[in-house]
mmCIF file of C-alpha atoms in Angstrom:
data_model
loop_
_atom_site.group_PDB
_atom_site.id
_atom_site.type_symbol
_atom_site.label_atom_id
_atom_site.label_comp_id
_atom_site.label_asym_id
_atom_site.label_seq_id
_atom_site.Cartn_x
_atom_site.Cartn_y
_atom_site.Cartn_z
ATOM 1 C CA UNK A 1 39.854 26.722 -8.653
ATOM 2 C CA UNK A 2 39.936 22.877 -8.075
ATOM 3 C CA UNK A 3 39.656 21.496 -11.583
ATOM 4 C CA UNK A 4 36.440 18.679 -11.734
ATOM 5 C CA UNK A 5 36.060 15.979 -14.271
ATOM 6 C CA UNK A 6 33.202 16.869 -16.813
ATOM 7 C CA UNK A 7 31.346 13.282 -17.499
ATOM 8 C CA UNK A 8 30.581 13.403 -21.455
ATOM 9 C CA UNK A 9 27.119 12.077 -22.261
ATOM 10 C CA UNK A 10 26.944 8.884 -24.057
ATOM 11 C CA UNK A 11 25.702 8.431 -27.891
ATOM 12 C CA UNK A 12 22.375 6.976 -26.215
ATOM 13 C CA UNK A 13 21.773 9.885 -23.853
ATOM 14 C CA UNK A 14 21.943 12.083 -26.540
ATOM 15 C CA UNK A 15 19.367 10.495 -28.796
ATOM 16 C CA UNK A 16 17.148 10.338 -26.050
ATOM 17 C CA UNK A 17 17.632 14.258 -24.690
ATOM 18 C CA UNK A 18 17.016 15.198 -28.827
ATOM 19 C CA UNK A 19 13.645 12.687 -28.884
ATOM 20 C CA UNK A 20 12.547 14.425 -25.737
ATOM 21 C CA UNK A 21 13.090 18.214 -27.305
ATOM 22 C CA UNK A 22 11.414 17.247 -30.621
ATOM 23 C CA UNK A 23 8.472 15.923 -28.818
ATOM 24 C CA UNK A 24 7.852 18.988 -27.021
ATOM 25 C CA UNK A 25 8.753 21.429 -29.808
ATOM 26 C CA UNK A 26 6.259 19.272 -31.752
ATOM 27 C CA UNK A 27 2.857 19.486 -30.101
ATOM 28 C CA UNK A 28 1.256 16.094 -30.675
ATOM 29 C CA UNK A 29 -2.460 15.951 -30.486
ATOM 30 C CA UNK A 30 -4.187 13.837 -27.700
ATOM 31 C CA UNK A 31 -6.050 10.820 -28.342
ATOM 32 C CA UNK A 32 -8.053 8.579 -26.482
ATOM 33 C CA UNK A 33 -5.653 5.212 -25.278
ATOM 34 C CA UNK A 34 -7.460 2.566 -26.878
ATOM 35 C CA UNK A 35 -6.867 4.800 -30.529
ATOM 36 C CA UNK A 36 -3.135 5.376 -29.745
ATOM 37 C CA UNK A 37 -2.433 1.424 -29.402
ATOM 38 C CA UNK A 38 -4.664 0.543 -32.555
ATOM 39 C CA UNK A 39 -1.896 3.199 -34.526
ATOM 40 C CA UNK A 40 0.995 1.204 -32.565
ATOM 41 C CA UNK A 41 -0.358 -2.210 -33.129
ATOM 42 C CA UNK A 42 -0.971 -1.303 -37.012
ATOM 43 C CA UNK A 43 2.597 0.321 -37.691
ATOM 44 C CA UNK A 44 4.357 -2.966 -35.878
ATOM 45 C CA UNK A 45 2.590 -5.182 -38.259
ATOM 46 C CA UNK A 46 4.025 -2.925 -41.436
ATOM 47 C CA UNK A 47 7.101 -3.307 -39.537
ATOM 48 C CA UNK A 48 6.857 -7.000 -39.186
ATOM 49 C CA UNK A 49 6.521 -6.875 -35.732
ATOM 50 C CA UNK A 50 3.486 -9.267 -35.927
ATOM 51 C CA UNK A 51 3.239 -12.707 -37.108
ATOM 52 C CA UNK A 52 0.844 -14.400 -39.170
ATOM 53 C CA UNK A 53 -2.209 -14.170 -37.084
ATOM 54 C CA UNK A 54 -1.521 -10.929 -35.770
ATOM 55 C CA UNK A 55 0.137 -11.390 -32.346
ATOM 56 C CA UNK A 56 2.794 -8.808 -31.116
ATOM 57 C CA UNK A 57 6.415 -10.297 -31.307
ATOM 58 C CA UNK A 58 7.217 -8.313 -28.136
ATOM 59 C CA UNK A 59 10.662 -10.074 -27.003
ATOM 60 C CA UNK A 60 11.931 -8.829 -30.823
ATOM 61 C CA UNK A 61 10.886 -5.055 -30.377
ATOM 62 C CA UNK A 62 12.203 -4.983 -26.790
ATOM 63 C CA UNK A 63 15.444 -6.794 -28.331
ATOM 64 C CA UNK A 64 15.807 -4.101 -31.447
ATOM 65 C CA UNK A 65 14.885 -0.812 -29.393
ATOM 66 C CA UNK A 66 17.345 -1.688 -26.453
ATOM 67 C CA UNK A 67 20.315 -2.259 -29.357
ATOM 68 C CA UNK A 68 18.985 1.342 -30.952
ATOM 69 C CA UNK A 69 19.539 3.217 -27.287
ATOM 70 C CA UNK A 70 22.906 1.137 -26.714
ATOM 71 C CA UNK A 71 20.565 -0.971 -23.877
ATOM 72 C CA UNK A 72 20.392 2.704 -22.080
ATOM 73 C CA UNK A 73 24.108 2.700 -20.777
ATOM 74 C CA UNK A 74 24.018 6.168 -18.547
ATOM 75 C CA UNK A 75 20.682 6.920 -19.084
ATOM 76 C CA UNK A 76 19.032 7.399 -15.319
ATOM 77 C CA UNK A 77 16.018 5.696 -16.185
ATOM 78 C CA UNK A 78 18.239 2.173 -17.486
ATOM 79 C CA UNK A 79 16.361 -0.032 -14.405
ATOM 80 C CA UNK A 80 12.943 1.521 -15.170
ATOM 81 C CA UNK A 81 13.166 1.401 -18.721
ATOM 82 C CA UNK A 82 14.701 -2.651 -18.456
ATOM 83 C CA UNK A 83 12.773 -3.955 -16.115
ATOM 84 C CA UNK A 84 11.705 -6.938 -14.976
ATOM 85 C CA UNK A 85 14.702 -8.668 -15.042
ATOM 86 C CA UNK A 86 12.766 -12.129 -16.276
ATOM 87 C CA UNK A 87 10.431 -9.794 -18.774
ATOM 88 C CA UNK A 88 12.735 -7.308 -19.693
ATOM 89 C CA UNK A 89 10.980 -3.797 -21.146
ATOM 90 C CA UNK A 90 7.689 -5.627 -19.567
ATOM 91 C CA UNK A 91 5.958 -2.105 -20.432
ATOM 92 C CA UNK A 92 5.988 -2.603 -24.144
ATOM 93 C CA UNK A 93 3.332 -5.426 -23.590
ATOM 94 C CA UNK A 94 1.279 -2.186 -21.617
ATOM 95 C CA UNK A 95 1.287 -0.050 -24.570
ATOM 96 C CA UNK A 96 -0.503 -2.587 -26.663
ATOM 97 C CA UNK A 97 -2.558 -4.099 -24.668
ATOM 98 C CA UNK A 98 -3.095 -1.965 -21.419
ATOM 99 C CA UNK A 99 -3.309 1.613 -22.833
ATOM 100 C CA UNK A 100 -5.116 2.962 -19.743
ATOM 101 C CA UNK A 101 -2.051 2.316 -18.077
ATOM 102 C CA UNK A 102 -0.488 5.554 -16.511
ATOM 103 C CA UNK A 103 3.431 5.051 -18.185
ATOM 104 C CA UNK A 104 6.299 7.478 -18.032
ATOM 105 C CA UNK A 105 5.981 9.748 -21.749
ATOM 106 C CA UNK A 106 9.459 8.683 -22.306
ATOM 107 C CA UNK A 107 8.427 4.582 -23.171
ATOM 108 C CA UNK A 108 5.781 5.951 -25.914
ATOM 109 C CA UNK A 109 8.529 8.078 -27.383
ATOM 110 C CA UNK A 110 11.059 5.557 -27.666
ATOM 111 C CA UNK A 111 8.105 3.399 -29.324
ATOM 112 C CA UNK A 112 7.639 5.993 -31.263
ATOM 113 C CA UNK A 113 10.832 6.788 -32.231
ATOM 114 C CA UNK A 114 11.672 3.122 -33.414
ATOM 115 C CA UNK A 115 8.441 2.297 -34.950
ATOM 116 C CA UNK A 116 8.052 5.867 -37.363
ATOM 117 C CA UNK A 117 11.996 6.897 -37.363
ATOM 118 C CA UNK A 118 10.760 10.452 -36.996
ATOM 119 C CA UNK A 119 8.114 11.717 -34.481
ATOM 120 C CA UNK A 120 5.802 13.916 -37.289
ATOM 121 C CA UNK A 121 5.177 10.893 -39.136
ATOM 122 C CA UNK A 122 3.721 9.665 -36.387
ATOM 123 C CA UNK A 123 1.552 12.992 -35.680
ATOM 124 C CA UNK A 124 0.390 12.626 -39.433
ATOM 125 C CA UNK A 125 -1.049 8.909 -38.992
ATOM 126 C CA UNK A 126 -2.420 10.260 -35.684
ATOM 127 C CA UNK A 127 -4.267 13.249 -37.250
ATOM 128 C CA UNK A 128 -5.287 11.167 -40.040
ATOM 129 C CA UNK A 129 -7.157 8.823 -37.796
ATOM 130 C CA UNK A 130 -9.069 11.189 -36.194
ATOM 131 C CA UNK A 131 -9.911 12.850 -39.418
ATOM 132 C CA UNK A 132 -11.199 9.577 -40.168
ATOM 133 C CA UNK A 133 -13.282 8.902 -36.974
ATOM 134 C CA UNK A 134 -15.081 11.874 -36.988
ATOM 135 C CA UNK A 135 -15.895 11.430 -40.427
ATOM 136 C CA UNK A 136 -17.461 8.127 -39.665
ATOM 137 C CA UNK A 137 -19.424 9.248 -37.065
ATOM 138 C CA UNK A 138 -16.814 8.855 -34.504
ATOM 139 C CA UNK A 139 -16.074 6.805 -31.679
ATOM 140 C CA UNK A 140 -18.752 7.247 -28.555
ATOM 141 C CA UNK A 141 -17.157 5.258 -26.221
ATOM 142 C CA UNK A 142 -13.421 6.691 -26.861
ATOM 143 C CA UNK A 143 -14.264 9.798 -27.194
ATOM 144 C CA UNK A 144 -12.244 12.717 -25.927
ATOM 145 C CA UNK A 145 -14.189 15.713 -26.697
ATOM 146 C CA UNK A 146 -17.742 15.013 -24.456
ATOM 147 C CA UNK A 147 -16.540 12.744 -21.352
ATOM 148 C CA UNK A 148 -19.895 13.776 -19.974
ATOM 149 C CA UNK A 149 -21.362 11.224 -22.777
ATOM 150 C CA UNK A 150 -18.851 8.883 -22.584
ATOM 151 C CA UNK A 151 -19.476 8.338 -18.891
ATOM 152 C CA UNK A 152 -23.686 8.072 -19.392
ATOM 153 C CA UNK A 153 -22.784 5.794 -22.393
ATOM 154 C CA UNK A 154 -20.976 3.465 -20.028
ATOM 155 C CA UNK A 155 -23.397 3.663 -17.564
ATOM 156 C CA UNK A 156 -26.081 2.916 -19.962
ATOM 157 C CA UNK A 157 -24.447 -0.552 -21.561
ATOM 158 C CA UNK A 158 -23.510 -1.707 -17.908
ATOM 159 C CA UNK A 159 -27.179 -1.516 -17.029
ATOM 160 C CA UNK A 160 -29.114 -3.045 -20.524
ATOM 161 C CA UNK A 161 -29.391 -6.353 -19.406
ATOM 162 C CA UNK A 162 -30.031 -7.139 -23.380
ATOM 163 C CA UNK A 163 -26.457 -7.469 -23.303
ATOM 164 C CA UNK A 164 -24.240 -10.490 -22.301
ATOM 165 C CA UNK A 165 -20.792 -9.127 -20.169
ATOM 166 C CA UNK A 166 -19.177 -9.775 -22.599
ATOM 167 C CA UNK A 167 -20.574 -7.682 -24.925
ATOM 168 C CA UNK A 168 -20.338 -4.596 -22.954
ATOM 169 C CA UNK A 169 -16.714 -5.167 -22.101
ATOM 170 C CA UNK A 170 -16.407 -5.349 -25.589
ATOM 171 C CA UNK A 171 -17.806 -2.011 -25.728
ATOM 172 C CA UNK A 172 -16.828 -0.039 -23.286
ATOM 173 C CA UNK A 173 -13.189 -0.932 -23.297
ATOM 174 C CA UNK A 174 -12.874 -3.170 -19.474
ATOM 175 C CA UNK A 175 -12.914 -6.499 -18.699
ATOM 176 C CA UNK A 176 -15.382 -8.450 -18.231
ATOM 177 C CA UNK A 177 -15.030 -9.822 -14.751
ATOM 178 C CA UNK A 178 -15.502 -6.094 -14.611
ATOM 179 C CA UNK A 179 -19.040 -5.548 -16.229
ATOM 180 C CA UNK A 180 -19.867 -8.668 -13.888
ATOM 181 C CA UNK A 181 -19.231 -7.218 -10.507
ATOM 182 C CA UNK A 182 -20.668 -4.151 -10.887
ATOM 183 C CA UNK A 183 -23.905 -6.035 -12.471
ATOM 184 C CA UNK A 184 -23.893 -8.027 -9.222
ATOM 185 C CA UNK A 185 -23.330 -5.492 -7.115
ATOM 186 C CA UNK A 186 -26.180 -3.946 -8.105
ATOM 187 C CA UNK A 187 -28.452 -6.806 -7.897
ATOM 188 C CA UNK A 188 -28.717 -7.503 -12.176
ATOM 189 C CA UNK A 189 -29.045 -10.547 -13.341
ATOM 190 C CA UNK A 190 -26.099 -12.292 -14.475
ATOM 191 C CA UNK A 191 -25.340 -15.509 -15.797
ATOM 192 C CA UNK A 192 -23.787 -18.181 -13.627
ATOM 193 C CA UNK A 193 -20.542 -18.770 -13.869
ATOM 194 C CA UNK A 194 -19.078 -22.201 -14.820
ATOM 195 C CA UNK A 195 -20.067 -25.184 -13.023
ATOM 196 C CA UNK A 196 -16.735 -25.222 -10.304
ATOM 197 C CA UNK A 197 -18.322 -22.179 -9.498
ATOM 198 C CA UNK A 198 -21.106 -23.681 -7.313
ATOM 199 C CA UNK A 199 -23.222 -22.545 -4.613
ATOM 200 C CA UNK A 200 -21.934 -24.769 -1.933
ATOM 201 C CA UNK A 201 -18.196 -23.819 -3.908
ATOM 202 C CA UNK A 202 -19.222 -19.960 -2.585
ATOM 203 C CA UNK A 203 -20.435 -20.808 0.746
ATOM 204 C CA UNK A 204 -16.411 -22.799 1.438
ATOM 205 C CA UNK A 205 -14.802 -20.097 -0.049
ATOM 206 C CA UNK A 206 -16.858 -17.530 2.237
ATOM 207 C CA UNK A 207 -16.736 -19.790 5.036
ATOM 208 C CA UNK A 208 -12.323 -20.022 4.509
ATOM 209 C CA UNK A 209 -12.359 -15.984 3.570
ATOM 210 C CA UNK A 210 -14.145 -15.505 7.810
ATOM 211 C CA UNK A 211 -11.650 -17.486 8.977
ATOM 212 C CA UNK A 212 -8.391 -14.813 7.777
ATOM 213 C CA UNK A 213 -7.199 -16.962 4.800
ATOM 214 C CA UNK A 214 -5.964 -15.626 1.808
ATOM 215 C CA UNK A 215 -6.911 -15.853 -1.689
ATOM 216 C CA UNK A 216 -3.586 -17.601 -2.354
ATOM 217 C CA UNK A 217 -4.609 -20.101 0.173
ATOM 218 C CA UNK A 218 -8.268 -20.696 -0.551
ATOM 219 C CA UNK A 219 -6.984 -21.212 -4.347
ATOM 220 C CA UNK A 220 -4.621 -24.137 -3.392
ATOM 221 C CA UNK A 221 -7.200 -25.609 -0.803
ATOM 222 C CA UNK A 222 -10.100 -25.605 -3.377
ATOM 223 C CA UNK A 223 -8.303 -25.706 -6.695
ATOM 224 C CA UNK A 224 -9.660 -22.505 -7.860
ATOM 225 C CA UNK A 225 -8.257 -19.143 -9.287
ATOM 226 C CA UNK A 226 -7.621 -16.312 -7.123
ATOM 227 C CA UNK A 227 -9.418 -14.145 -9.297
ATOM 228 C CA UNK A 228 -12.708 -15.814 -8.604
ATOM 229 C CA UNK A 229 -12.088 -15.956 -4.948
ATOM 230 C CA UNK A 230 -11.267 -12.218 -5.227
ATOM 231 C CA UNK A 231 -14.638 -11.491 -7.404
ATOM 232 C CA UNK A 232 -16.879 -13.256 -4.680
ATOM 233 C CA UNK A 233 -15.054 -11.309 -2.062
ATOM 234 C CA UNK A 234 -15.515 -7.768 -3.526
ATOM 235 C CA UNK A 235 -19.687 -9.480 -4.153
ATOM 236 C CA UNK A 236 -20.201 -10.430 -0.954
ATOM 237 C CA UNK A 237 -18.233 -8.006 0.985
ATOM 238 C CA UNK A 238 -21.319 -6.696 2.751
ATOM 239 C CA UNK A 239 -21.828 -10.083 4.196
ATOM 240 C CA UNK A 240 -18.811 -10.981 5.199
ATOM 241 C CA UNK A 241 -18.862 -7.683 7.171
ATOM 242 C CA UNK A 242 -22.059 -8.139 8.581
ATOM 243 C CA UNK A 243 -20.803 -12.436 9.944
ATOM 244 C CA UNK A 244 -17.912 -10.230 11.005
ATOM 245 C CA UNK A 245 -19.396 -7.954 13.779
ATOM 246 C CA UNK A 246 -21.460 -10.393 14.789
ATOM 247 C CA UNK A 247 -19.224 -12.997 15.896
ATOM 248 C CA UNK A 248 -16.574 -10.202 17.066
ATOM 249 C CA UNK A 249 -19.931 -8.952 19.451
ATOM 250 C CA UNK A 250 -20.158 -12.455 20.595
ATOM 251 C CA UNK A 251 -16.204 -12.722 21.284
ATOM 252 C CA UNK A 252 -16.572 -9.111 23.134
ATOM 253 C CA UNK A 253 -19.485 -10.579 25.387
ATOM 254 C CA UNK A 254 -17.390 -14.283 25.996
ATOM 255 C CA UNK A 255 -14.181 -11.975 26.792
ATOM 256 C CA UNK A 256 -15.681 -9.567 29.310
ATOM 257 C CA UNK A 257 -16.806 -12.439 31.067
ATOM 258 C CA UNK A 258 -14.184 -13.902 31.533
ATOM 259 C CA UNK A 259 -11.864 -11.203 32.535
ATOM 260 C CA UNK A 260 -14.497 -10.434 35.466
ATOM 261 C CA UNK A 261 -13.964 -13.752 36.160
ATOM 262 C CA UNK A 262 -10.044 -14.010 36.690
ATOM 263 C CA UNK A 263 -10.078 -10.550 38.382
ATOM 264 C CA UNK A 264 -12.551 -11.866 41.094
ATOM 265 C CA UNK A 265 -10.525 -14.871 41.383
ATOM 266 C CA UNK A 266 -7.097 -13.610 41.601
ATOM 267 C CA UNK A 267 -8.014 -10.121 43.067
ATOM 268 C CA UNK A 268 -4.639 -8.934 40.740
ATOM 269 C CA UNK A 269 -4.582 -7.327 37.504
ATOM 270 C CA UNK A 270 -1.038 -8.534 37.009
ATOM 271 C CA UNK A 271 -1.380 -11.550 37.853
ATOM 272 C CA UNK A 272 -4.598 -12.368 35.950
ATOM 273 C CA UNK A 273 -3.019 -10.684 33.071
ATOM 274 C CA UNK A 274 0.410 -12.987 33.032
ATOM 275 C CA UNK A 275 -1.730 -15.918 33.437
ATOM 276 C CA UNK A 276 -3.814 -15.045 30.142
ATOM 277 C CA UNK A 277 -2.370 -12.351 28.193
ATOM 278 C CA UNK A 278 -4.375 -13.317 24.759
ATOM 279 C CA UNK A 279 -7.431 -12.524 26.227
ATOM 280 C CA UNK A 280 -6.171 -9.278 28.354
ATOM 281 C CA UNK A 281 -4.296 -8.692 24.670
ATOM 282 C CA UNK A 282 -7.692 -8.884 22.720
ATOM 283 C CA UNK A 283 -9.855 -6.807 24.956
ATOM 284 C CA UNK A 284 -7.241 -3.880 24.863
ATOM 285 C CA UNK A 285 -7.503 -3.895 21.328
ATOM 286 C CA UNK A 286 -10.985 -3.996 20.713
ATOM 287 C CA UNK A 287 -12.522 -3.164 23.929
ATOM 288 C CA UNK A 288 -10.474 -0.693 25.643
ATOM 289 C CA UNK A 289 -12.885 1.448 27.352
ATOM 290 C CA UNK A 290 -14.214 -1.183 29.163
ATOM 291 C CA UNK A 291 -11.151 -2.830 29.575
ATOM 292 C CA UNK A 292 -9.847 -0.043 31.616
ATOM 293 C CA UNK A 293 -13.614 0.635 33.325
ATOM 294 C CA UNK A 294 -13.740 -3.008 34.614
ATOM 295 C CA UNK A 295 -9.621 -2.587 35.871
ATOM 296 C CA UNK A 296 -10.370 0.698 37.942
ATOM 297 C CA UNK A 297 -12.003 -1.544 40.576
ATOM 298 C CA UNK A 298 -8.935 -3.805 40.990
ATOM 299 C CA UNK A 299 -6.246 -1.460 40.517
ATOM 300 C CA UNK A 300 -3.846 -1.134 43.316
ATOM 301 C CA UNK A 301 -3.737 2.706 45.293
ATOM 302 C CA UNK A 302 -0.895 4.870 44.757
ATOM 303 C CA UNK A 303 1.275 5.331 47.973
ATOM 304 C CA UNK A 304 2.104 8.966 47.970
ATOM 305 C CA UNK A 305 5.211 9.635 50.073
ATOM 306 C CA UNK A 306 5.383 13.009 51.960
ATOM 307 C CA UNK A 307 7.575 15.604 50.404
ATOM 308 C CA UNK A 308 10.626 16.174 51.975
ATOM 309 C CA UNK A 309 10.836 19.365 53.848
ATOM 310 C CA UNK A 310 13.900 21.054 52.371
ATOM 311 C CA UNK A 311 13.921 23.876 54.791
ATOM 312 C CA UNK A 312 13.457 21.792 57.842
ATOM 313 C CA UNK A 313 16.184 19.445 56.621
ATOM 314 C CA UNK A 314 18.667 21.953 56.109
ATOM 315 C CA UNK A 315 17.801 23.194 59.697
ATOM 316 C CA UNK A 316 18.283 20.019 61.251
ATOM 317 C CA UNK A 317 21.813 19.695 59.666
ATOM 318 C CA UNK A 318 23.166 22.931 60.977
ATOM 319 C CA UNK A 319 21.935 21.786 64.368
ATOM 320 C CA UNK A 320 24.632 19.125 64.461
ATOM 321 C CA UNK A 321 26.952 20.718 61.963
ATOM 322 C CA UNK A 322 27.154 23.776 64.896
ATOM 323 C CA UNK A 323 27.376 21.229 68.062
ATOM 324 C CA UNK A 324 29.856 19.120 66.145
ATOM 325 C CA UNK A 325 32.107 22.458 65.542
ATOM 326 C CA UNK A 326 31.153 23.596 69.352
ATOM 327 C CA UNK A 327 32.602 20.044 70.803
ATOM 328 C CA UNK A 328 35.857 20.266 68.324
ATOM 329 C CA UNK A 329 36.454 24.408 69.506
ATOM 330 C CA UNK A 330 37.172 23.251 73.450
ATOM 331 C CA UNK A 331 39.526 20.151 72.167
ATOM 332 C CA UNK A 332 42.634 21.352 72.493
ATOM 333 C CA UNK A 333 44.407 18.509 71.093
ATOM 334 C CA UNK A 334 42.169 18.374 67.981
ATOM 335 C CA UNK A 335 43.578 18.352 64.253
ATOM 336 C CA UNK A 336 42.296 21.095 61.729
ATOM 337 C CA UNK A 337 39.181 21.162 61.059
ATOM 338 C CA UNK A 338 38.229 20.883 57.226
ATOM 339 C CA UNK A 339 35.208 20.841 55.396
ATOM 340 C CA UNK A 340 35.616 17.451 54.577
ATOM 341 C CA UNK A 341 36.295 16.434 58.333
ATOM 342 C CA UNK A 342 32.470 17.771 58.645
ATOM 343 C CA UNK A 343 30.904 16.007 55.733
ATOM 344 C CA UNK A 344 32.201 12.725 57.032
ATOM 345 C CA UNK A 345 30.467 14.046 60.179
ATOM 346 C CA UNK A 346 27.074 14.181 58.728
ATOM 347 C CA UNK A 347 27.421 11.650 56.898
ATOM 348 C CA UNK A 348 28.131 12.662 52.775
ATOM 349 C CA UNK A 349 24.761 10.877 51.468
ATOM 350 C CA UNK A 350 22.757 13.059 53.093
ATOM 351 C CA UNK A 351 24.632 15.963 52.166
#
């Protein structure tokens, strides 16, 4: 048998195949997103993760859990786990402050794993805050146990108009350009928004967004964010449909038009199509059926050719094949007589 090199795992990819076994072997209780990064935030402040006023040092814990894991050297998941490349580990950031966020199990271990040193301490501070919840009543809005509730809760602070956005997003856990659109969407009253935000401000951007520019675009011509052009476009997407197919009916009615037009004058499909292919170009893309109805009356007839009798053919060249042979028989000075001799004959293309 050919002998193969056997690769040895690294220090790192150890550590990280044990922390995946312990976590399974280990069973640790769910809990709701916005609970799990209250426990993370809490343990990297008695860690010293946190500064004075709170804020995550995040470039330090990336920094100190790449050095633990020898910066992932082997590991298949080393681009994943390091990216981007000018925010490296971005998805520590997500685990604090984005816990909806859908992340690979592995980046909440290795959190873990740094911030506890062993993976049942953290189970312990997890059980021990949900002891603690349901003792105090628990929280309605996180809850994990009656989604049912926690979906009619939602639905219920989105609608009391008692409440500023704010509040709710507060709340309910979103943000509150969030509680916002959906107020506006359904018709609720809402605040207005600051005074760059004005009506004649809307009608521009709504007037730019018809036209095919981007929010990137309308942001630099109107020195506004993106996300606000993006909120009045999800708003007053209804409208801007509506403008939509009613200047692409007037377009259709212009275009047909004018394609009757060239096709009377030049009496040529091709011809009126090289000399404006935009409009031929538009009409097959959004107007194809007629397109091809208002083409059938200029389109030029098919010139069938008759078959070619195969048998009769055939016949024909057997005629002359047999006189040919009949003139060469009473030459008595003639040459022998090949096959290729009477090919040349009849002439090899038609052979």
């Amino acid at each position: 048998m050919e002998d193969k090199a056997i690769e040895l795992a690294s220090r790192a990819q150890l550590r990280l195949t044990a922390l995946c076994v312990a976590a399974l072997n280990l069973n640790i209780p769910a809990a709701s997103p916005a609970r799990r990064a209250a426990i993370y935030h809490d343990q990297a402040l008695m860690r010293g993760y946190c500064d004075n006023k709170g804020k995550l040092r995040l470039s330090a814990l990336a920094r100190d859990i790449s050095a633990r894991y020898d910066g992932f050297d082997g590991h298949e998941l080393k681009e994943r786990l390091l990216s981007t490349p000018h925010h490296p580990m971005r998805w520590l950031g997500d685990l604090f402050s984005r816990p909806e966020r859908s992340l690979h199990p592995i980046c909440h271990l290795l959190l873990i794993e740094h911030l506890w040193g062993k993976l049942y301490l953290f189970k312990e501070d997890l059980e021990a805050a949900g002891e603690s919840n349901r003792a105090g009543g628990g929280d309605a809005l996180s809850s994990d146990e009656c989604p049912e509730s926690h979906c009619l809760d939602r639905a219920v602070f989105l609608n009391d108009v008692s409440l500023s956005c704010r509040a709710v997003a507060d709340l309910i856990g979103v943000s509150v350009n969030t509680v916002v659109l959906h107020r506006k969407r359904n018709l609720m009253l809402v605040n207005v928004r600051p005074k760059k935000i004005r009506p004649e401000v809307t009608q521009e951007i709504m007037r730019e967004l018809f036209n095919g520019k981007t929010a990137e675009e309308i942001s630099q011509l109107l020195n506004i964010s993106p996300a606000s052009i993006h909120r009045i476009r999800a708003v007053e997407a209804p409208v801007l449909r509506k403008i939509a197919d009613i200047h692409k009916e007037k377009r259709r009615s212009v275009s047909r038009s004018a394609w009757l037009s060239l096709l009377r004058r030049d009496q040529d499909i091709g011809k009126a199509r090289a000399s404006h292919q935009g409009l031929y170009a538009w009409l097959y893309r959004n107007d194809l059926e007629w397109l091809l109805s208002a083409n059938s009356n200029y389109a030029r007839k098919r010139v069938v050719q008759p078959r070619l009798d195969w048998g009769a053919r055939d016949h024909e060249l057997c005629l002359i094949a047999a006189k040919y042979v009949g003139q060469k028989l009473t030459d008595s000075t003639r040459k022998r007589m090949s096959r290729s001799a009477l090919r040349r004959h009849l002439g090899e293309a038609r052979i």
